Coordinates of N, CA and C in Angstrom, one line a residue:
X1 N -23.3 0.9 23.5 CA -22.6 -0.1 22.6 C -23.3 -1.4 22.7
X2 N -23.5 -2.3 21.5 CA -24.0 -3.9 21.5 C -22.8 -4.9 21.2
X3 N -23.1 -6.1 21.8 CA -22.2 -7.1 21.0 C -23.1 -7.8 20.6
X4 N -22.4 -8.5 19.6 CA -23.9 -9.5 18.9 C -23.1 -10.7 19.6
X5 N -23.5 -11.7 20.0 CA -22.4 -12.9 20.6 C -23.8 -14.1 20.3
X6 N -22.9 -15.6 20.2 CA -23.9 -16.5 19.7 C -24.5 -17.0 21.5
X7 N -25.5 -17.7 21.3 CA -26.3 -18.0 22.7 C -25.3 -19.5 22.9
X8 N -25.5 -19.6 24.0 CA -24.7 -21.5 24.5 C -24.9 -21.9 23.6
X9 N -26.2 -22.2 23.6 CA -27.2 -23.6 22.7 C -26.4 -23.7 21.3
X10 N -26.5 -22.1 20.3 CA -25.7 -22.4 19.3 C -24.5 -22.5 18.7
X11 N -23.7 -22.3 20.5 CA -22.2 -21.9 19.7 C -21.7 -23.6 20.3
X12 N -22.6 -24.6 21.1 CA -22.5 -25.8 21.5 C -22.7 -26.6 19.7
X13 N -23.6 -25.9 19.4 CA -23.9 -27.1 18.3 C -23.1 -26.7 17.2
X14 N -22.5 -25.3 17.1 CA -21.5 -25.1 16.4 C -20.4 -25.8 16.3
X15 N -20.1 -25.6 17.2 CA -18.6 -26.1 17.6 C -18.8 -28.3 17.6
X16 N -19.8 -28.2 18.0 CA -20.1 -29.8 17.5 C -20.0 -30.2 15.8
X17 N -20.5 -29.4 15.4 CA -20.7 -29.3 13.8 C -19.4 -29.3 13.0
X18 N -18.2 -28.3 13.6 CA -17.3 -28.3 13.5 C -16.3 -29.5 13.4
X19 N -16.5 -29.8 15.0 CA -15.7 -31.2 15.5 C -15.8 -32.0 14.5
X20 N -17.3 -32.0 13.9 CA -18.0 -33.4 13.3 C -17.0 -33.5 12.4
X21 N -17.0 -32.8 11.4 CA -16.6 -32.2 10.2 C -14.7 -32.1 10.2
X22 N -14.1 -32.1 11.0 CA -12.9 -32.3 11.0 C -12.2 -33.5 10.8
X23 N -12.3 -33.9 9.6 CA -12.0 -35.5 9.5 C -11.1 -35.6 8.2
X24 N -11.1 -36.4 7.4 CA -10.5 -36.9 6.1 C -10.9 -35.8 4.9
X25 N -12.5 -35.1 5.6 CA -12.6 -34.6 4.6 C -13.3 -33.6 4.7
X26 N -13.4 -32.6 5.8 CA -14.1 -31.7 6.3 C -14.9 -30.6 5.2
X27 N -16.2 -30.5 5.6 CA -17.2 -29.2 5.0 C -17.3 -28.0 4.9
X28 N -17.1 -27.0 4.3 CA -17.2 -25.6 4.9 C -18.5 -25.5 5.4
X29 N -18.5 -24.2 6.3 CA -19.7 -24.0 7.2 C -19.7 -22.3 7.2
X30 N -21.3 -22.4 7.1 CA -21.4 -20.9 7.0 C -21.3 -20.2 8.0
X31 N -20.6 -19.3 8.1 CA -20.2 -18.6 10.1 C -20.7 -17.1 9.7
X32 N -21.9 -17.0 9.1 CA -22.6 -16.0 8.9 C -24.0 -16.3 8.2
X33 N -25.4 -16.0 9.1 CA -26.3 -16.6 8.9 C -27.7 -15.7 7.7
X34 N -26.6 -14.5 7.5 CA -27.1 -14.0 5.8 C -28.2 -13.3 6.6
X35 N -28.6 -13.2 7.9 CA -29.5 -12.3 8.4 C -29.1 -11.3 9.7
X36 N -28.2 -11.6 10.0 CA -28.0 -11.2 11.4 C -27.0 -11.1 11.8
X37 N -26.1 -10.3 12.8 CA -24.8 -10.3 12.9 C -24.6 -11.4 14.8
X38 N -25.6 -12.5 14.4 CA -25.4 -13.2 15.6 C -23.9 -14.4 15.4
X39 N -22.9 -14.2 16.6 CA -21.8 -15.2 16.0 C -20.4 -14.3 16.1
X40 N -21.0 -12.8 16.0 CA -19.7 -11.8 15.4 C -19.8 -10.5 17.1
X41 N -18.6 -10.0 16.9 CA -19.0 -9.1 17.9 C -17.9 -7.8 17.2
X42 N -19.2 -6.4 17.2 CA -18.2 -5.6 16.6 C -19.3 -4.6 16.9
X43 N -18.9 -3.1 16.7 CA -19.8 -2.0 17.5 C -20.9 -1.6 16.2
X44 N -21.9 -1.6 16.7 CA -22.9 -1.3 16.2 C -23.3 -0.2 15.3
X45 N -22.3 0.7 15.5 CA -22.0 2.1 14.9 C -21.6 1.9 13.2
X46 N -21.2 0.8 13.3 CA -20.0 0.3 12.1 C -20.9 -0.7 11.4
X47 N -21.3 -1.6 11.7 CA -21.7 -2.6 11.5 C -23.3 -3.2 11.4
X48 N -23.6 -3.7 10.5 CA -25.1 -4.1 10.1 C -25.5 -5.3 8.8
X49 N -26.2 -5.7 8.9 CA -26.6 -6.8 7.8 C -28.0 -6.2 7.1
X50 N -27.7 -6.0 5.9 CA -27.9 -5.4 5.1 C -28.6 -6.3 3.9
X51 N -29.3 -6.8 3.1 CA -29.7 -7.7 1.7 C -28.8 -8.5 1.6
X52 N -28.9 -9.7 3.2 CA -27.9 -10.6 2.7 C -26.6 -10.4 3.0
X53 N -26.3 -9.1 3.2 CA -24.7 -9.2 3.2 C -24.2 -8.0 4.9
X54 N -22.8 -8.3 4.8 CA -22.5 -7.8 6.3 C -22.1 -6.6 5.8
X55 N -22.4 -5.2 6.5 CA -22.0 -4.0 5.9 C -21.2 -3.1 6.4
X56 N -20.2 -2.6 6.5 CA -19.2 -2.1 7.3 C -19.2 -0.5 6.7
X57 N -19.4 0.3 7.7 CA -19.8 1.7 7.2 C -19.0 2.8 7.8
X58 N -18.7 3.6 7.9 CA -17.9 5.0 8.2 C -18.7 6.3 7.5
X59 N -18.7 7.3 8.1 CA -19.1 8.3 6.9 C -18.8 9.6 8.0
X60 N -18.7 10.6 7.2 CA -18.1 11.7 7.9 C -18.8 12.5 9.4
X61 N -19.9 11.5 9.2 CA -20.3 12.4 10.4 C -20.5 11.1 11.5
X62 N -20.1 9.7 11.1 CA -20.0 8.7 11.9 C -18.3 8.0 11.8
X63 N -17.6 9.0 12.1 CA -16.0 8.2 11.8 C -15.6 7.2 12.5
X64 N -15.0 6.6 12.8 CA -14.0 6.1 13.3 C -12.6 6.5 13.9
X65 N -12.5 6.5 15.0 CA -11.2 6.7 16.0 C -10.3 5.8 16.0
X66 N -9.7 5.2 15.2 CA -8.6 3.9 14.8 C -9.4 3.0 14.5
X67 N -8.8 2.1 13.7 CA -8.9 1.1 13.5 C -10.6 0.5 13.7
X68 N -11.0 -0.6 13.5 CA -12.5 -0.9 14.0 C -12.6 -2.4 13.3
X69 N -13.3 -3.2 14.0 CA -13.4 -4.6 13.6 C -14.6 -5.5 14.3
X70 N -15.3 -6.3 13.2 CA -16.1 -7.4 13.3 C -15.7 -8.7 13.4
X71 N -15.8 -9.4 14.8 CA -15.0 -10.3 15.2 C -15.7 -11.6 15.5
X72 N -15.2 -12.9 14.2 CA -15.8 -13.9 15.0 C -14.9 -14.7 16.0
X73 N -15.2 -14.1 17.6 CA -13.8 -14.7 18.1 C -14.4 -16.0 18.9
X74 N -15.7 -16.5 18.9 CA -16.2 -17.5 19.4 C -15.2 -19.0 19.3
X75 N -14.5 -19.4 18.2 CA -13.6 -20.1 17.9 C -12.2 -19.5 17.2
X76 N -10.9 -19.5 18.5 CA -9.5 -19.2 18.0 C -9.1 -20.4 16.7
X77 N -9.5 -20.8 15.6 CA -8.7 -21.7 15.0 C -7.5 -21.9 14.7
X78 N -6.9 -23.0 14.3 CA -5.2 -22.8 13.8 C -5.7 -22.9 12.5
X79 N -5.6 -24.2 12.2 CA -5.3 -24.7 10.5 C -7.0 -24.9 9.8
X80 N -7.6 -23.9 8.4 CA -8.0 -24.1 8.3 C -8.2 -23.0 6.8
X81 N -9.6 -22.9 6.2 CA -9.4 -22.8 5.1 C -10.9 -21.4 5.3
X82 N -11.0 -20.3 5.2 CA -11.7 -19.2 5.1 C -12.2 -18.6 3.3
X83 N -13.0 -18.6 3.1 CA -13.8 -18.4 1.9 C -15.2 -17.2 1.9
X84 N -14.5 -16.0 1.4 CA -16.2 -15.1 1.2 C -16.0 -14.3 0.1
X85 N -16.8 -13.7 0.1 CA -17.2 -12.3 -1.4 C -17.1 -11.0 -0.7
X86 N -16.8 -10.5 -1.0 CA -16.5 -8.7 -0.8 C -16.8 -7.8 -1.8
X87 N -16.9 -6.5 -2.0 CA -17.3 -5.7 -2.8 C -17.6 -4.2 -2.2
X88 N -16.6 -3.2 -2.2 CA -16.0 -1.8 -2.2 C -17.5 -1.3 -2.8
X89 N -18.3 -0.2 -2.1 CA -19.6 0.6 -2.8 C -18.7 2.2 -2.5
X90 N -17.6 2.3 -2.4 CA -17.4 3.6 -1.9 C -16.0 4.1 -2.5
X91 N -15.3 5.4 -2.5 CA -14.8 5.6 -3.6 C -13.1 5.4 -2.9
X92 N -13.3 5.4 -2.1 CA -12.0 5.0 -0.8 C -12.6 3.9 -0.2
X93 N -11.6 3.2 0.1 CA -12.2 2.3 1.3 C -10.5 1.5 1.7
X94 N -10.1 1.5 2.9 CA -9.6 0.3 3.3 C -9.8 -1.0 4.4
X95 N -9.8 -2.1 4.1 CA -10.2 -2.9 4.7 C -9.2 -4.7 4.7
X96 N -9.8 -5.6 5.0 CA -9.0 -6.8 5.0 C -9.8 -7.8 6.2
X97 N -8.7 -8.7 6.0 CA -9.2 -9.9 6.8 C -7.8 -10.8 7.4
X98 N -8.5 -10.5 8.7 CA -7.9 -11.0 9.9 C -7.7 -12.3 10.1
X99 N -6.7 -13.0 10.4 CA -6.4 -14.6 10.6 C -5.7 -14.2 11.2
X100 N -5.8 -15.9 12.3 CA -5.1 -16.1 13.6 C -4.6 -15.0 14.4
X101 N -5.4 -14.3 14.8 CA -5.0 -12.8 15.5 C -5.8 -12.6 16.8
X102 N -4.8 -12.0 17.8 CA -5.1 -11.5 18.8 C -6.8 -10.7 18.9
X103 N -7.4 -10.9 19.5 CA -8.4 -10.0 19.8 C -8.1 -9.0 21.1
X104 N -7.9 -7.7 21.1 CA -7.0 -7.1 21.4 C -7.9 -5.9 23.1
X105 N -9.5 -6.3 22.1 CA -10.4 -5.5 23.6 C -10.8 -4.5 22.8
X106 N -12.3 -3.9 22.7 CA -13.1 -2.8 22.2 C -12.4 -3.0 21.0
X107 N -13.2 -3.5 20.4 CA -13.3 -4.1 18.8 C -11.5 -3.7 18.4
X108 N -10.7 -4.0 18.7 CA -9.2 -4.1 18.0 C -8.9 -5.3 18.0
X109 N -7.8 -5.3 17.1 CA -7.3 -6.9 16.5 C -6.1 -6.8 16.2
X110 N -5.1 -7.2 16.9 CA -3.8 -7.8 16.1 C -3.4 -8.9 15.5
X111 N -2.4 -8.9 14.1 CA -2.1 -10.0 13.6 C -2.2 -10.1 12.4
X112 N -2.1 -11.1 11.5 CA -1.9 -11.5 9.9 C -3.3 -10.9 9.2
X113 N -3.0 -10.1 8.4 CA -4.3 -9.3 7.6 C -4.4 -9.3 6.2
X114 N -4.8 -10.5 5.7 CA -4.6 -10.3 3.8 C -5.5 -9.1 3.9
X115 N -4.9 -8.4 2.9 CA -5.6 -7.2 2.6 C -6.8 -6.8 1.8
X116 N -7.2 -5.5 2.1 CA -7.9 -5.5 1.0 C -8.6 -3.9 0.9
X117 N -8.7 -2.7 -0.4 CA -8.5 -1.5 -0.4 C -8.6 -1.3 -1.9
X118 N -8.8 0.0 -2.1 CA -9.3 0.6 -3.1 C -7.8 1.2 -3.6
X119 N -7.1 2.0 -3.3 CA -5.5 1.5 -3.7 C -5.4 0.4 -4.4
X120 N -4.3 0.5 -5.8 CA -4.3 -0.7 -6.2 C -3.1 -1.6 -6.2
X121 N -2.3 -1.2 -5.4 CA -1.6 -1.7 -5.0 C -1.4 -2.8 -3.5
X122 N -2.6 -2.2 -2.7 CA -2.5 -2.9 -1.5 C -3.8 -4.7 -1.5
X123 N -4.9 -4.3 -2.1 CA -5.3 -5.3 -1.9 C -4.8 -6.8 -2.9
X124 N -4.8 -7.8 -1.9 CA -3.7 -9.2 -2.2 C -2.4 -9.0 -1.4
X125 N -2.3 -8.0 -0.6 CA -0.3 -8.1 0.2 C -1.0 -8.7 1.2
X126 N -0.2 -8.8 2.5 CA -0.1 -9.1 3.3 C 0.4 -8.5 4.2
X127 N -0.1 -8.3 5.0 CA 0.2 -7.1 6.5 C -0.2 -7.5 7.7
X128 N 0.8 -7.1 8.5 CA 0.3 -7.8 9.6 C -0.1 -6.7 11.1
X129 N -0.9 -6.3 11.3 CA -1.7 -5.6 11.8 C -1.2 -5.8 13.6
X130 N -0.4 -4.3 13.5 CA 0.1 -3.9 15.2 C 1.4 -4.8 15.4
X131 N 2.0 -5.1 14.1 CA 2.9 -5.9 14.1 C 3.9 -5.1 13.5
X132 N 4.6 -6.3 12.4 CA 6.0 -6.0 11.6 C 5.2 -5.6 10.4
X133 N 4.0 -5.4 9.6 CA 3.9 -4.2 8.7 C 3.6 -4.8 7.7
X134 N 3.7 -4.5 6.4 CA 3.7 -5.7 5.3 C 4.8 -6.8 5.2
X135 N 3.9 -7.8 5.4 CA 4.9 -9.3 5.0 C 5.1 -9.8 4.2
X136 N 4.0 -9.3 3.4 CA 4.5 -9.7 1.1 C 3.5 -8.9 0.6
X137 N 4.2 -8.5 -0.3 CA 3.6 -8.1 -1.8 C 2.6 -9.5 -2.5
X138 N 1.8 -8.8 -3.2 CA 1.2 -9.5 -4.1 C 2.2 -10.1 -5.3
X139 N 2.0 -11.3 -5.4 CA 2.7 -12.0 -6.4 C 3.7 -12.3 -5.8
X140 N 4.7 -12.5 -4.4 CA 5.1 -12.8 -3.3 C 5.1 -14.0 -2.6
X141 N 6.1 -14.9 -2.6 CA 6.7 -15.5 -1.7 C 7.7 -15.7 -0.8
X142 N 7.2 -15.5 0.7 CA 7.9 -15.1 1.6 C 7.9 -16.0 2.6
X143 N 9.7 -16.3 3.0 CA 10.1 -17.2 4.0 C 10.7 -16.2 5.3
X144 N 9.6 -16.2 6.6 CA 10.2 -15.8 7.7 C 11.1 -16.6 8.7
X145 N 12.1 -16.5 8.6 CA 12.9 -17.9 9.7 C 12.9 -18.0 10.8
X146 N 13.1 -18.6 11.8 CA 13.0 -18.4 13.2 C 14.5 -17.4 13.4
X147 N 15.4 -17.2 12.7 CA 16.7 -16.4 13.2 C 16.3 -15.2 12.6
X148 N 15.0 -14.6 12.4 CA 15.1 -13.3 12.0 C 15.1 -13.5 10.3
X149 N 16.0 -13.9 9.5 CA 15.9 -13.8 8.4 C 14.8 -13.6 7.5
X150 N 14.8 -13.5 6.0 CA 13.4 -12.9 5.2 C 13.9 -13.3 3.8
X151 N 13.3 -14.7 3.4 CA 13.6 -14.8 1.6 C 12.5 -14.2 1.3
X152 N 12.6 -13.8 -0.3 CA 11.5 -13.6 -0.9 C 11.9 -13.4 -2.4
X153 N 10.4 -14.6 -3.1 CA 10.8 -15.4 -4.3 C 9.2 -14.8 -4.7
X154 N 10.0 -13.9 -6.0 CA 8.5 -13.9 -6.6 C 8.0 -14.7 -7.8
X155 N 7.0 -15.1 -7.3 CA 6.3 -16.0 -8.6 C 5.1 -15.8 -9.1
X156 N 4.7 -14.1 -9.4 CA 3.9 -14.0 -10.5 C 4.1 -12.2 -10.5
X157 N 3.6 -12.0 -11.6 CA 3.8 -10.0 -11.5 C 2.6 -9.5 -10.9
X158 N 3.2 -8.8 -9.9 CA 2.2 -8.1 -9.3 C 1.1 -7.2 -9.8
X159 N 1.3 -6.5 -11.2 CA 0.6 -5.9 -12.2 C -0.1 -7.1 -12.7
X160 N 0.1 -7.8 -12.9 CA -0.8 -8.8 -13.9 C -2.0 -9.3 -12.7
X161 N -1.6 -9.9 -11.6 CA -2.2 -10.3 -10.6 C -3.6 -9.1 -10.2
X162 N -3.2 -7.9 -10.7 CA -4.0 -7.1 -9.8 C -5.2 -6.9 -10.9
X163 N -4.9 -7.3 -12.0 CA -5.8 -7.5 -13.1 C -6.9 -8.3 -12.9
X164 N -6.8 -9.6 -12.1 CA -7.6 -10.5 -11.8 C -8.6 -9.7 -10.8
X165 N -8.3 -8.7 -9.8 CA -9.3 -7.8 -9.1 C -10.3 -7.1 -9.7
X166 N -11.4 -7.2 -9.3 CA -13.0 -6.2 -9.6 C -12.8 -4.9 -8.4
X167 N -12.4 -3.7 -9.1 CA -12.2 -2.9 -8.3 C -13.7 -2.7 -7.8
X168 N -15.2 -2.1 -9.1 CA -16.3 -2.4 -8.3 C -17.0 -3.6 -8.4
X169 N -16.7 -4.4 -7.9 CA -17.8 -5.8 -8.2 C -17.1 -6.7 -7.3
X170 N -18.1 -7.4 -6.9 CA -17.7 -8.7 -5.7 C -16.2 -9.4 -6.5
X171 N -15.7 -10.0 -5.3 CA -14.8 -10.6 -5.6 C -14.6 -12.0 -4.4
X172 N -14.5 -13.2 -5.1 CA -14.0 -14.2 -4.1 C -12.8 -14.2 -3.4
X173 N -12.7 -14.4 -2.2 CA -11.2 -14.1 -1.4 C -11.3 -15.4 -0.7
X174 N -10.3 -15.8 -0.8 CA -10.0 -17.6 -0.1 C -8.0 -17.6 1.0
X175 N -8.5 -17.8 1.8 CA -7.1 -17.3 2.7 C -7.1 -19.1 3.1
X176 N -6.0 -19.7 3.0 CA -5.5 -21.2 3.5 C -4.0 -21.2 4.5
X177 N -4.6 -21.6 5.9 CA -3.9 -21.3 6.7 C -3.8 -22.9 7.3
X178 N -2.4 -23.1 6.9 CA -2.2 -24.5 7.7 C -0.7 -24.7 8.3
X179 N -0.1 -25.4 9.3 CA 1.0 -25.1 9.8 C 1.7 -23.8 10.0
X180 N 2.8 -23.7 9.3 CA 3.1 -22.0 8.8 C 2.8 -21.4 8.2
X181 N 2.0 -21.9 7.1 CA 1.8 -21.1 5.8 C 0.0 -20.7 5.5
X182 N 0.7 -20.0 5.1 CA -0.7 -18.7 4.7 C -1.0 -18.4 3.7
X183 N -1.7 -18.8 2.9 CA -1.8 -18.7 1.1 C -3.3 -17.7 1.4
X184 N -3.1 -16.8 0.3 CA -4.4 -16.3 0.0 C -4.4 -16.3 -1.7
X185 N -6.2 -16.1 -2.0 CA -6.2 -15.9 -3.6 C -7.2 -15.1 -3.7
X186 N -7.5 -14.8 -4.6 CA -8.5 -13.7 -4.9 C -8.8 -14.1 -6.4
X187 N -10.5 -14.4 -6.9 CA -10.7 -14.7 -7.7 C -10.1 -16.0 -8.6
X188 N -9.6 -17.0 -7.6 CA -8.9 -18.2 -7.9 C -7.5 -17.9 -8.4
X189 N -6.9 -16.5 -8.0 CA -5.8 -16.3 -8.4 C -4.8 -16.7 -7.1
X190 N -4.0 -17.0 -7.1 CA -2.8 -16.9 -5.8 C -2.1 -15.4 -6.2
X191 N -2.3 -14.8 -4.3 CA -1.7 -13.3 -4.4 C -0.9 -13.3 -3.4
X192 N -0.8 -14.5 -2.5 CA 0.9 -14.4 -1.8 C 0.9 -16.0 -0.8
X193 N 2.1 -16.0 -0.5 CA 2.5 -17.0 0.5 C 3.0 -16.4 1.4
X194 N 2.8 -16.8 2.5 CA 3.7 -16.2 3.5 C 4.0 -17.7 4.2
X195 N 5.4 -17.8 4.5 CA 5.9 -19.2 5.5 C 6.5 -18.4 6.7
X196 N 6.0 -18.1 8.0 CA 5.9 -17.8 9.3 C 6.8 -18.3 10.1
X197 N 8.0 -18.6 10.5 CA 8.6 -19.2 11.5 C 9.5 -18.2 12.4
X198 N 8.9 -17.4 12.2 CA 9.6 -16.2 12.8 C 9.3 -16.1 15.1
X199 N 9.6 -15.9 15.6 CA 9.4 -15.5 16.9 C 8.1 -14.7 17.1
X200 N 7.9 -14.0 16.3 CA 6.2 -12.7 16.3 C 5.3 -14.5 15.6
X201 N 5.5 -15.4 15.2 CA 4.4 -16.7 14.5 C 3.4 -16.7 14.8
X202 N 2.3 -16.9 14.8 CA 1.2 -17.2 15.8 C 0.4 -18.3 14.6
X203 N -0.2 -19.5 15.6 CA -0.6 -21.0 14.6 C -2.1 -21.0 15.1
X204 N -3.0 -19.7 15.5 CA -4.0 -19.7 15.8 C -4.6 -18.6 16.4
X205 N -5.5 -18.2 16.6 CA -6.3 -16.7 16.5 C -7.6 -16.4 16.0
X206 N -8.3 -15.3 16.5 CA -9.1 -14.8 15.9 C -9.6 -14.7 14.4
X207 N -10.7 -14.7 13.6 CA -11.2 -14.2 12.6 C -11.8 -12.9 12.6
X208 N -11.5 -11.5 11.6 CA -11.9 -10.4 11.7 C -11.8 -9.6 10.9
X209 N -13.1 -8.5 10.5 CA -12.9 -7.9 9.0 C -12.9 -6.2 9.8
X210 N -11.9 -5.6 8.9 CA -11.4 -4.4 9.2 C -12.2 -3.3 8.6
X211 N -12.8 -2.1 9.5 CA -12.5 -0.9 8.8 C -11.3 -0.3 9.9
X212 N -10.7 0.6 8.2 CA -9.8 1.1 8.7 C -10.0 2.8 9.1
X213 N -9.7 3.5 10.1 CA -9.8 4.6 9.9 C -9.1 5.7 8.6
X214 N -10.1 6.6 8.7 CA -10.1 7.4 7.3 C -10.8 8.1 7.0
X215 N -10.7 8.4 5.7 CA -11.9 8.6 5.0 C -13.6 7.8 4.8
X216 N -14.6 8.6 4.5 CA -16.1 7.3 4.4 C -15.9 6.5 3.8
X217 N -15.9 5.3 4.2 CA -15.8 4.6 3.7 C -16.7 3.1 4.0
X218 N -17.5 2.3 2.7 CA -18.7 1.0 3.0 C -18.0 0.0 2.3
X219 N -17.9 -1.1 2.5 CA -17.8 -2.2 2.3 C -18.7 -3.6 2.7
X220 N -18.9 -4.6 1.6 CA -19.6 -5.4 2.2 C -18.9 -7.1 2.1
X221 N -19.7 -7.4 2.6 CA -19.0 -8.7 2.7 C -20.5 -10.2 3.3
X222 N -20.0 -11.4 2.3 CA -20.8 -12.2 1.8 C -20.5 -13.8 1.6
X223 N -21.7 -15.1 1.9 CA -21.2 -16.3 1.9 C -20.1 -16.0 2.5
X224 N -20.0 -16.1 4.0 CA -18.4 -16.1 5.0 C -18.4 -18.0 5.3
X225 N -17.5 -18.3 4.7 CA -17.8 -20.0 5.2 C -16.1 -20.5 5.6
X226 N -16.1 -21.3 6.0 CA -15.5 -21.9 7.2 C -14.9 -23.6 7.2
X227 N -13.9 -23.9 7.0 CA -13.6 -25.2 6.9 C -12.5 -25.5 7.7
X228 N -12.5 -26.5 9.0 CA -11.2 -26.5 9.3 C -10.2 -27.9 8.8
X229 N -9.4 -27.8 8.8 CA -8.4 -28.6 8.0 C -7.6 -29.9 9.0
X230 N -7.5 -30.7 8.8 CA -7.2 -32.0 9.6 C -5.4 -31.3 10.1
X231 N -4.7 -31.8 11.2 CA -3.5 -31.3 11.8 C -2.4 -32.4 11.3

């Protein structure tokens, strides 16, 4: 097994870069250097950088035994703003992206997972991985309360929403995570809210892209950038 992990030197000037940048008006930053999987740590079996892009692979004679994940866990962030391109080459695939989540040991991850899958129903919900399960539907707004309670107000149709998706062709996915709330979009569309004040909450955590066990399945993923958001 390898991990790819960043050296002192760079994860010093990283995290300086960052600092810098956390102000009135902070920069996104690319947390993927479009050559190399240096920064991320995830099993080598699964994972490779490919023309530019990060490639997450399965195939029947290289499966996966649960779950599996590419992890930038170098910085737990809370509040900030996550932006990349993705694009399904395979006829099944499930996958998603991890915020604020446990890094759990031998590439596992728990925690809040906008989704994302060749089903066309799943990618845009919200799931929350080793947890409570789906937390919203697409077109979904959802209040979790600190006494257990669950509103949920929908404000757009989920069929229309899922129209804005490129089943094969890249797609922009944008996840905004500040205080409680967790907004993701896809294609400049909004596909859910989730407002967190539940007991399971968590205001910071890991970054991490999923293959799921299954069927073969390749996914790629592209421009991964990075903004963190003033408190």
């Amino acid at each position: 097994m390898k991990c790819f992990t960043l050296t002192s030197l760079t994860l010093a000037l990283l995290l300086l870069t960052l600092a810098a940048n956390a102000d009135d008006h902070p920069k996104f930053q690319a947390i993927f250097d479009g050559e190399s999987l240096d920064g991320w740590i995830g099993h080598e079996k699964f994972w490779r950088v490919e023309d530019g892009h990060i490639i997450g692979q399965t195939t029947k004679e290289n499966p996966t035994q649960g779950n599996t994940f590419l992890i930038w866990d170098e910085v737990e962030p809370n509040d900030f703003e996550l932006r990349f391109r993705y694009r399904i080459d395979s006829q099944w695939a499930n996958s998603g992206v991890q915020v604020r989540s446990e890094n759990l040991g031998d590439y596992r991850v728990g925690g809040y997972q906008p989704d994302i899958a060749t089903e066309g129903w799943i990618t845009g919900i919200h799931f929350e991985e080793r947890g409570r399960g789906i937390l919203a539907r697409r077109g979904e707004k959802v209040v979790l309360a600190a006494d257990g309670s669950k509103e949920v107000t929908r404000f757009a149709s989920e069929d229309e929403l899922g129209k804005r998706i490129n089943a094969r062709d890249w797609n922009d996915y944008h996840v905004i995570a500040r205080g409680d709330t967790i907004i993701t979009k896809i294609n400049g569309a909004k596909m859910h809210e989730v407002v967190d004040n539940a007991p399971q909450a968590r205001r910071s955590g890991v970054i991490a892209f999923q293959l799921h066990q299954g069927p073969p399945m390749t996914i790629r993923f592209a421009d991964i950038k990075f903004k963190p958001l003033p408190q």
